[in-house]
Amino acid sequence: MLIKRSHIAPALVVLLVFPSAAIAASGGGVDDAVGVDNAEVVALAPLQRPVDRFHRVIHAVADRIDAERRAAVLKKRREAREAFEDLPGGVSMATLESIASCESGGDPTVVSSDGSYRGKYQFDYGTWESVGGHGDPAAAPEAEQDYRAALLYSRAGSSPWPVCG
């Protein structure tokens, strides 16, 4: 007897979904087909819901990614701090913190409403470049902003920050 491939899949569905119908269609009885006479009853452990396991796995992966991301950010900040550790001109960190608090609330990513002044010390692009900065001051690491502000303060005192200096 030849069986076409196109008939196999529907036959499997009938066997898996409706086993008693498949057995009856084969002409045998349920006891003959399954061998219930000598069957042993086995207790099955309760099944764990796959959704619960899936959520635990997803949360574990997300937590690991968050931890790796935080570690990378902290490493980048530490490296930037080390690169600009020594402030030029004997400017104290307390002086810079006072200026930054007044100018930006100490936020190194802040940008003025018109976009002219950027970063922790509210540099404009010309002033930022005059102290060796490149690109957007608000995108520079905080330690670099501190270093560039100390350079500016050592050259011009508090005059670049007429309100906060």
mmCIF file with all atom_site columns, N, CA and C in Angstrom, residues 10-36:
data_model
loop_
_atom_site.group_PDB
_atom_site.id
_atom_site.type_symbol
_atom_site.label_atom_id
_atom_site.label_alt_id
_atom_site.label_comp_id
_atom_site.label_asym_id
_atom_site.label_entity_id
_atom_site.label_seq_id
_atom_site.pdbx_PDB_ins_code
_atom_site.Cartn_x
_atom_site.Cartn_y
_atom_site.Cartn_z
_atom_site.occupancy
_atom_site.B_iso_or_equiv
_atom_site.pdbx_formal_charge
_atom_site.auth_seq_id
_atom_site.auth_comp_id
_atom_site.auth_asym_id
_atom_site.auth_atom_id
_atom_site.pdbx_PDB_model_num
ATOM 1  N N  . PRO A 1 10 ? -2.346  15.211 7.759  1.00 0.00 ? 10 PRO A N  1
ATOM 2  C CA . PRO A 1 10 ? -3.701  15.127 8.322  1.00 0.00 ? 10 PRO A CA 1
ATOM 3  C C  . PRO A 1 10 ? -3.901  13.885 9.181  1.00 0.00 ? 10 PRO A C  1
ATOM 4  N N  . ALA A 1 11 ? -3.273  12.780 8.818  1.00 0.00 ? 11 ALA A N  1
ATOM 5  C CA . ALA A 1 11 ? -3.417  11.561 9.611  1.00 0.00 ? 11 ALA A CA 1
ATOM 6  C C  . ALA A 1 11 ? -2.787  11.745 10.983 1.00 0.00 ? 11 ALA A C  1
ATOM 7  N N  . LEU A 1 12 ? -1.655  12.437 11.049 1.00 0.00 ? 12 LEU A N  1
ATOM 8  C CA . LEU A 1 12 ? -1.011  12.702 12.335 1.00 0.00 ? 12 LEU A CA 1
ATOM 9  C C  . LEU A 1 12 ? -1.874  13.607 13.205 1.00 0.00 ? 12 LEU A C  1
ATOM 10 N N  . VAL A 1 13 ? -2.496  14.610 12.598 1.00 0.00 ? 13 VAL A N  1
ATOM 11 C CA . VAL A 1 13 ? -3.369  15.510 13.355 1.00 0.00 ? 13 VAL A CA 1
ATOM 12 C C  . VAL A 1 13 ? -4.522  14.725 13.946 1.00 0.00 ? 13 VAL A C  1
ATOM 13 N N  . VAL A 1 14 ? -5.127  13.847 13.163 1.00 0.00 ? 14 VAL A N  1
ATOM 14 C CA . VAL A 1 14 ? -6.235  13.035 13.662 1.00 0.00 ? 14 VAL A CA 1
ATOM 15 C C  . VAL A 1 14 ? -5.756  12.147 14.795 1.00 0.00 ? 14 VAL A C  1
ATOM 16 N N  . LEU A 1 15 ? -4.575  11.572 14.661 1.00 0.00 ? 15 LEU A N  1
ATOM 17 C CA . LEU A 1 15 ? -4.042  10.677 15.684 1.00 0.00 ? 15 LEU A CA 1
ATOM 18 C C  . LEU A 1 15 ? -3.716  11.434 16.967 1.00 0.00 ? 15 LEU A C  1
ATOM 19 N N  . LEU A 1 16 ? -3.146  12.614 16.849 1.00 0.00 ? 16 LEU A N  1
ATOM 20 C CA . LEU A 1 16 ? -2.754  13.375 18.035 1.00 0.00 ? 16 LEU A CA 1
ATOM 21 C C  . LEU A 1 16 ? -3.917  14.084 18.705 1.00 0.00 ? 16 LEU A C  1
ATOM 22 N N  . VAL A 1 17 ? -4.806  14.651 17.906 1.00 0.00 ? 17 VAL A N  1
ATOM 23 C CA . VAL A 1 17 ? -5.905  15.427 18.469 1.00 0.00 ? 17 VAL A CA 1
ATOM 24 C C  . VAL A 1 17 ? -7.083  14.543 18.858 1.00 0.00 ? 17 VAL A C  1
ATOM 25 N N  . PHE A 1 18 ? -7.382  13.554 18.042 1.00 0.00 ? 18 PHE A N  1
ATOM 26 C CA . PHE A 1 18 ? -8.519  12.685 18.294 1.00 0.00 ? 18 PHE A CA 1
ATOM 27 C C  . PHE A 1 18 ? -8.061  11.223 18.320 1.00 0.00 ? 18 PHE A C  1
ATOM 28 N N  . PRO A 1 19 ? -7.297  10.794 19.329 1.00 0.00 ? 19 PRO A N  1
ATOM 29 C CA . PRO A 1 19 ? -6.750  9.438  19.296 1.00 0.00 ? 19 PRO A CA 1
ATOM 30 C C  . PRO A 1 19 ? -7.813  8.348  19.283 1.00 0.00 ? 19 PRO A C  1
ATOM 31 N N  . SER A 1 20 ? -8.914  8.529  20.005 1.00 0.00 ? 20 SER A N  1
ATOM 32 C CA . SER A 1 20 ? -9.928  7.470  20.012 1.00 0.00 ? 20 SER A CA 1
ATOM 33 C C  . SER A 1 20 ? -10.593 7.349  18.643 1.00 0.00 ? 20 SER A C  1
ATOM 34 N N  . ALA A 1 21 ? -10.761 8.485  17.921 1.00 0.00 ? 21 ALA A N  1
ATOM 35 C CA . ALA A 1 21 ? -11.332 8.441  16.579 1.00 0.00 ? 21 ALA A CA 1
ATOM 36 C C  . ALA A 1 21 ? -10.374 7.732  15.624 1.00 0.00 ? 21 ALA A C  1
ATOM 37 N N  . ALA A 1 22 ? -9.075  7.967  15.802 1.00 0.00 ? 22 ALA A N  1
ATOM 38 C CA . ALA A 1 22 ? -8.093  7.327  14.932 1.00 0.00 ? 22 ALA A CA 1
ATOM 39 C C  . ALA A 1 22 ? -8.062  5.827  15.179 1.00 0.00 ? 22 ALA A C  1
ATOM 40 N N  . ILE A 1 23 ? -8.192  5.422  16.417 1.00 0.00 ? 23 ILE A N  1
ATOM 41 C CA . ILE A 1 23 ? -8.175  3.999  16.741 1.00 0.00 ? 23 ILE A CA 1
ATOM 42 C C  . ILE A 1 23 ? -9.421  3.324  16.187 1.00 0.00 ? 23 ILE A C  1
ATOM 43 N N  . ALA A 1 24 ? -10.576 3.995  16.347 1.00 0.00 ? 24 ALA A N  1
ATOM 44 C CA . ALA A 1 24 ? -11.825 3.429  15.826 1.00 0.00 ? 24 ALA A CA 1
ATOM 45 C C  . ALA A 1 24 ? -11.761 3.319  14.309 1.00 0.00 ? 24 ALA A C  1
ATOM 46 N N  . ALA A 1 25 ? -11.138 4.313  13.653 1.00 0.00 ? 25 ALA A N  1
ATOM 47 C CA . ALA A 1 25 ? -11.029 4.292  12.198 1.00 0.00 ? 25 ALA A CA 1
ATOM 48 C C  . ALA A 1 25 ? -10.123 3.160  11.731 1.00 0.00 ? 25 ALA A C  1
ATOM 49 N N  . SER A 1 26 ? -9.178  2.775  12.584 1.00 0.00 ? 26 SER A N  1
ATOM 50 C CA . SER A 1 26 ? -8.268  1.689  12.179 1.00 0.00 ? 26 SER A CA 1
ATOM 51 C C  . SER A 1 26 ? -8.915  0.320  12.326 1.00 0.00 ? 26 SER A C  1
ATOM 52 N N  . GLY A 1 27 ? -10.095 0.280  12.965 1.00 0.00 ? 27 GLY A N  1
ATOM 53 C CA . GLY A 1 27 ? -10.804 -0.977 13.087 1.00 0.00 ? 27 GLY A CA 1
ATOM 54 C C  . GLY A 1 27 ? -10.482 -1.719 14.365 1.00 0.00 ? 27 GLY A C  1
ATOM 55 N N  . GLY A 1 28 ? -9.608  -1.219 15.144 1.00 0.00 ? 28 GLY A N  1
ATOM 56 C CA . GLY A 1 28 ? -9.247  -1.895 16.382 1.00 0.00 ? 28 GLY A CA 1
ATOM 57 C C  . GLY A 1 28 ? -9.974  -1.270 17.555 1.00 0.00 ? 28 GLY A C  1
ATOM 58 N N  . GLY A 1 29 ? -9.988  -1.938 18.645 1.00 0.00 ? 29 GLY A N  1
ATOM 59 C CA . GLY A 1 29 ? -10.575 -1.384 19.846 1.00 0.00 ? 29 GLY A CA 1
ATOM 60 C C  . GLY A 1 29 ? -9.548  -0.566 20.592 1.00 0.00 ? 29 GLY A C  1
ATOM 61 N N  . VAL A 1 30 ? -10.006 0.221  21.536 1.00 0.00 ? 30 VAL A N  1
ATOM 62 C CA . VAL A 1 30 ? -9.114  1.066  22.317 1.00 0.00 ? 30 VAL A CA 1
ATOM 63 C C  . VAL A 1 30 ? -8.148  0.202  23.107 1.00 0.00 ? 30 VAL A C  1
ATOM 64 N N  . ASP A 1 31 ? -8.632  -0.884 23.704 1.00 0.00 ? 31 ASP A N  1
ATOM 65 C CA . ASP A 1 31 ? -7.772  -1.749 24.507 1.00 0.00 ? 31 ASP A CA 1
ATOM 66 C C  . ASP A 1 31 ? -6.698  -2.412 23.650 1.00 0.00 ? 31 ASP A C  1
ATOM 67 N N  . ASP A 1 32 ? -7.052  -2.798 22.399 1.00 0.00 ? 32 ASP A N  1
ATOM 68 C CA . ASP A 1 32 ? -6.098  -3.465 21.520 1.00 0.00 ? 32 ASP A CA 1
ATOM 69 C C  . ASP A 1 32 ? -4.997  -2.499 21.066 1.00 0.00 ? 32 ASP A C  1
ATOM 70 N N  . ALA A 1 33 ? -5.394  -1.282 20.711 1.00 0.00 ? 33 ALA A N  1
ATOM 71 C CA . ALA A 1 33 ? -4.447  -0.333 20.139 1.00 0.00 ? 33 ALA A CA 1
ATOM 72 C C  . ALA A 1 33 ? -3.501  0.224  21.192 1.00 0.00 ? 33 ALA A C  1
ATOM 73 N N  . VAL A 1 34 ? -3.989  0.469  22.377 1.00 0.00 ? 34 VAL A N  1
ATOM 74 C CA . VAL A 1 34 ? -3.173  1.128  23.395 1.00 0.00 ? 34 VAL A CA 1
ATOM 75 C C  . VAL A 1 34 ? -2.548  0.114  24.336 1.00 0.00 ? 34 VAL A C  1
ATOM 76 N N  . GLY A 1 35 ? -3.105  -1.023 24.499 1.00 0.00 ? 35 GLY A N  1
ATOM 77 C CA . GLY A 1 35 ? -2.583  -2.025 25.409 1.00 0.00 ? 35 GLY A CA 1
ATOM 78 C C  . GLY A 1 35 ? -2.907  -1.686 26.847 1.00 0.00 ? 35 GLY A C  1
ATOM 79 N N  . VAL A 1 36 ? -4.144  -1.376 27.122 1.00 0.00 ? 36 VAL A N  1
ATOM 80 C CA . VAL A 1 36 ? -4.556  -0.930 28.443 1.00 0.00 ? 36 VAL A CA 1
ATOM 81 C C  . VAL A 1 36 ? -4.575  -2.068 29.454 1.00 0.00 ? 36 VAL A C  1
#
